[in-house]
Tab-separated table of C-alpha atoms in Angstrom:
chain	number	residue	atom	x	y	z
A	1	UNK	CA	38.452	21.847	-33.434
A	2	UNK	CA	36.146	23.557	-35.866
A	3	UNK	CA	33.869	26.179	-34.136
A	4	UNK	CA	30.740	24.675	-35.676
A	5	UNK	CA	31.649	21.190	-34.407
A	6	UNK	CA	32.440	22.611	-30.978
A	7	UNK	CA	29.028	24.332	-30.819
A	8	UNK	CA	27.243	21.107	-31.876
A	9	UNK	CA	29.181	19.106	-29.313
A	10	UNK	CA	28.223	21.577	-26.573
A	11	UNK	CA	24.554	21.372	-27.617
A	12	UNK	CA	24.624	17.571	-27.542
A	13	UNK	CA	26.345	17.582	-24.141
A	14	UNK	CA	23.795	20.089	-22.801
A	15	UNK	CA	20.904	17.925	-24.067
A	16	UNK	CA	22.379	14.798	-22.461
A	17	UNK	CA	22.825	16.608	-19.133
A	18	UNK	CA	19.272	18.033	-19.303
A	19	UNK	CA	17.834	14.564	-20.083
A	20	UNK	CA	19.752	13.026	-17.177
A	21	UNK	CA	18.490	15.702	-14.774
A	22	UNK	CA	14.899	15.246	-15.994
A	23	UNK	CA	15.113	11.451	-15.656
A	24	UNK	CA	16.526	11.790	-12.131
A	25	UNK	CA	13.750	14.157	-11.069
A	26	UNK	CA	11.041	11.872	-12.497
A	27	UNK	CA	12.547	8.809	-10.784
A	28	UNK	CA	12.716	10.636	-7.440
A	29	UNK	CA	9.104	11.829	-7.737
A	30	UNK	CA	7.846	8.352	-8.608
A	31	UNK	CA	9.803	6.717	-5.794
A	32	UNK	CA	8.276	9.068	-3.205
A	33	UNK	CA	4.766	8.136	-4.373
A	34	UNK	CA	5.293	4.362	-4.381
A	35	UNK	CA	3.368	2.610	-1.635
A	36	UNK	CA	4.155	-1.090	-1.274
A	37	UNK	CA	1.542	-3.537	0.009
A	38	UNK	CA	2.379	-5.450	3.183
A	39	UNK	CA	0.369	-7.723	5.451
A	40	UNK	CA	0.268	-7.253	9.229
A	41	UNK	CA	2.618	-10.212	9.718
A	42	UNK	CA	5.219	-8.752	7.337
A	43	UNK	CA	5.166	-5.429	9.194
A	44	UNK	CA	5.311	-6.913	12.701
A	45	UNK	CA	8.007	-9.476	11.842
A	46	UNK	CA	10.179	-6.809	10.193
A	47	UNK	CA	10.068	-8.344	6.691
A	48	UNK	CA	8.728	-5.022	5.372
A	49	UNK	CA	11.867	-3.176	6.491
A	50	UNK	CA	12.924	-0.946	9.356
A	51	UNK	CA	11.716	2.280	7.714
A	52	UNK	CA	8.191	0.853	7.451
A	53	UNK	CA	8.063	-0.296	11.066
A	54	UNK	CA	9.511	3.003	12.341
A	55	UNK	CA	6.874	5.098	10.554
A	56	UNK	CA	9.281	6.720	8.106
A	57	UNK	CA	7.769	5.073	5.021
A	58	UNK	CA	4.253	5.305	3.639
A	59	UNK	CA	2.828	1.938	2.608
A	60	UNK	CA	-0.383	-0.019	2.037
A	61	UNK	CA	-1.616	-2.471	4.641
A	62	UNK	CA	-3.742	-5.282	3.240
A	63	UNK	CA	-5.790	-8.015	4.851
A	64	UNK	CA	-9.182	-8.681	6.357
A	65	UNK	CA	-11.031	-6.594	8.943
A	66	UNK	CA	-11.043	-8.706	12.106
A	67	UNK	CA	-14.406	-9.724	13.512
A	68	UNK	CA	-15.620	-7.539	16.396
A	69	UNK	CA	-12.842	-4.994	15.965
A	70	UNK	CA	-14.621	-1.976	14.466
A	71	UNK	CA	-15.019	0.877	16.941
A	72	UNK	CA	-16.243	4.353	16.010
A	73	UNK	CA	-15.553	7.281	18.339
A	74	UNK	CA	-18.763	9.216	19.095
A	75	UNK	CA	-18.861	12.808	17.849
A	76	UNK	CA	-15.862	12.396	15.517
A	77	UNK	CA	-14.977	10.722	12.248
A	78	UNK	CA	-12.286	8.657	13.975
A	79	UNK	CA	-12.515	4.884	13.681
A	80	UNK	CA	-10.432	2.078	15.115
A	81	UNK	CA	-10.331	-1.430	13.689
A	82	UNK	CA	-7.953	-4.354	13.359
A	83	UNK	CA	-6.585	-5.840	10.136
A	84	UNK	CA	-5.509	-9.482	10.084
A	85	UNK	CA	-3.803	-11.753	7.582
A	86	UNK	CA	-4.371	-14.943	9.563
A	87	UNK	CA	-0.947	-14.729	11.229
A	88	UNK	CA	-0.972	-11.348	12.955
A	89	UNK	CA	-3.273	-8.522	13.994
A	90	UNK	CA	-2.530	-4.852	13.279
A	91	UNK	CA	-4.565	-2.101	14.996
A	92	UNK	CA	-5.557	0.701	12.600
A	93	UNK	CA	-6.757	4.248	13.254
A	94	UNK	CA	-8.543	6.186	10.529
A	95	UNK	CA	-10.074	9.644	10.601
A	96	UNK	CA	-12.585	10.118	7.818
A	97	UNK	CA	-15.630	8.534	6.270
A	98	UNK	CA	-15.212	4.800	5.800
A	99	UNK	CA	-16.347	3.251	2.491
A	100	UNK	CA	-19.927	1.950	2.350
A	101	UNK	CA	-18.736	-1.644	1.851
A	102	UNK	CA	-16.359	-1.525	4.829
A	103	UNK	CA	-17.320	-4.176	7.393
A	104	UNK	CA	-15.960	-7.071	9.425
A	105	UNK	CA	-14.550	-10.127	7.642
A	106	UNK	CA	-14.064	-8.154	4.404
A	107	UNK	CA	-10.862	-7.400	2.492
A	108	UNK	CA	-9.438	-3.945	3.059
A	109	UNK	CA	-6.420	-1.966	1.891
A	110	UNK	CA	-5.355	1.017	3.974
A	111	UNK	CA	-2.650	3.491	2.965
A	112	UNK	CA	-0.705	5.287	5.670
A	113	UNK	CA	2.175	5.028	8.159
A	114	UNK	CA	3.044	3.321	11.403
A	115	UNK	CA	2.795	5.302	14.646
A	116	UNK	CA	4.355	3.081	17.296
A	117	UNK	CA	2.499	-0.236	17.167
A	118	UNK	CA	-0.573	1.283	15.453
A	119	UNK	CA	-1.113	1.914	11.738
A	120	UNK	CA	-2.523	5.381	11.020
A	121	UNK	CA	-4.446	5.251	7.746
A	122	UNK	CA	-4.783	8.198	5.385
A	123	UNK	CA	-7.035	6.274	2.991
A	124	UNK	CA	-9.121	3.113	3.360
A	125	UNK	CA	-10.371	1.061	0.428
A	126	UNK	CA	-12.867	-1.789	0.742
A	127	UNK	CA	-13.575	-4.392	-1.889
A	128	UNK	CA	-16.483	-3.561	-4.152
A	129	UNK	CA	-18.479	-6.816	-4.071
A	130	UNK	CA	-18.609	-10.167	-2.304
A	131	UNK	CA	-16.352	-12.100	-4.675
A	132	UNK	CA	-13.638	-9.600	-5.603
A	133	UNK	CA	-10.351	-9.353	-3.734
A	134	UNK	CA	-7.330	-7.363	-5.002
A	135	UNK	CA	-4.775	-9.745	-6.522
A	136	UNK	CA	-1.967	-8.690	-4.168
A	137	UNK	CA	-4.127	-9.318	-1.097
A	138	UNK	CA	-5.460	-12.592	-2.520
A	139	UNK	CA	-1.931	-13.855	-3.191
A	140	UNK	CA	-0.723	-13.012	0.309
A	141	UNK	CA	-3.852	-14.431	1.938
A	142	UNK	CA	-3.407	-17.598	-0.184
A	143	UNK	CA	0.117	-17.997	1.200
A	144	UNK	CA	-1.290	-17.625	4.726
A	145	UNK	CA	-3.926	-20.292	3.970
A	146	UNK	CA	-1.214	-22.682	2.774
A	147	UNK	CA	0.955	-21.962	5.807
A	148	UNK	CA	-1.862	-22.760	8.221
A	149	UNK	CA	-3.255	-25.627	6.094
A	150	UNK	CA	-6.620	-23.873	5.747
A	151	UNK	CA	-8.902	-24.494	2.786
A	152	UNK	CA	-8.966	-21.427	0.531
A	153	UNK	CA	-12.289	-19.950	-0.645
A	154	UNK	CA	-13.669	-21.219	-3.986
A	155	UNK	CA	-13.989	-17.758	-5.588
A	156	UNK	CA	-11.185	-16.930	-8.038
A	157	UNK	CA	-8.859	-14.262	-6.697
A	158	UNK	CA	-8.229	-10.970	-8.479
A	159	UNK	CA	-11.210	-11.390	-10.770
A	160	UNK	CA	-14.690	-10.058	-10.903
A	161	UNK	CA	-17.400	-12.515	-12.055
């Protein structure tokens, strides 16, 4: 083989290997940062997977804050509340300042991990007005409404009027 062709072939092979390594590193970094949204029922029933239920995976828990469940610990930033999807209740612990719009009977998305039977949230997001609900939560809550033959709210889901 001609030395010039050999050198070109080695350069092309080196570029292909470098691109493959870069693509692998990017895919691994993105996969570690992915946080899937599950409802309390999906987590408790095991539909979310064993790694979620065991606390090995970070995920988002979506649903509504159950009525009468908010409890703040005096002298700390720790809060306890329960998230429901209509089928199941999931106790949540959060240490930090809760959003201003956080309250009972409102949609919430919490990011964190399971610790036994309790979800430990690292971040809590509340909806930003009375009619908005994140599309993923609205879809899953709509399925729960159908399952229990409950009339769904009139406001369009995933939109902001």
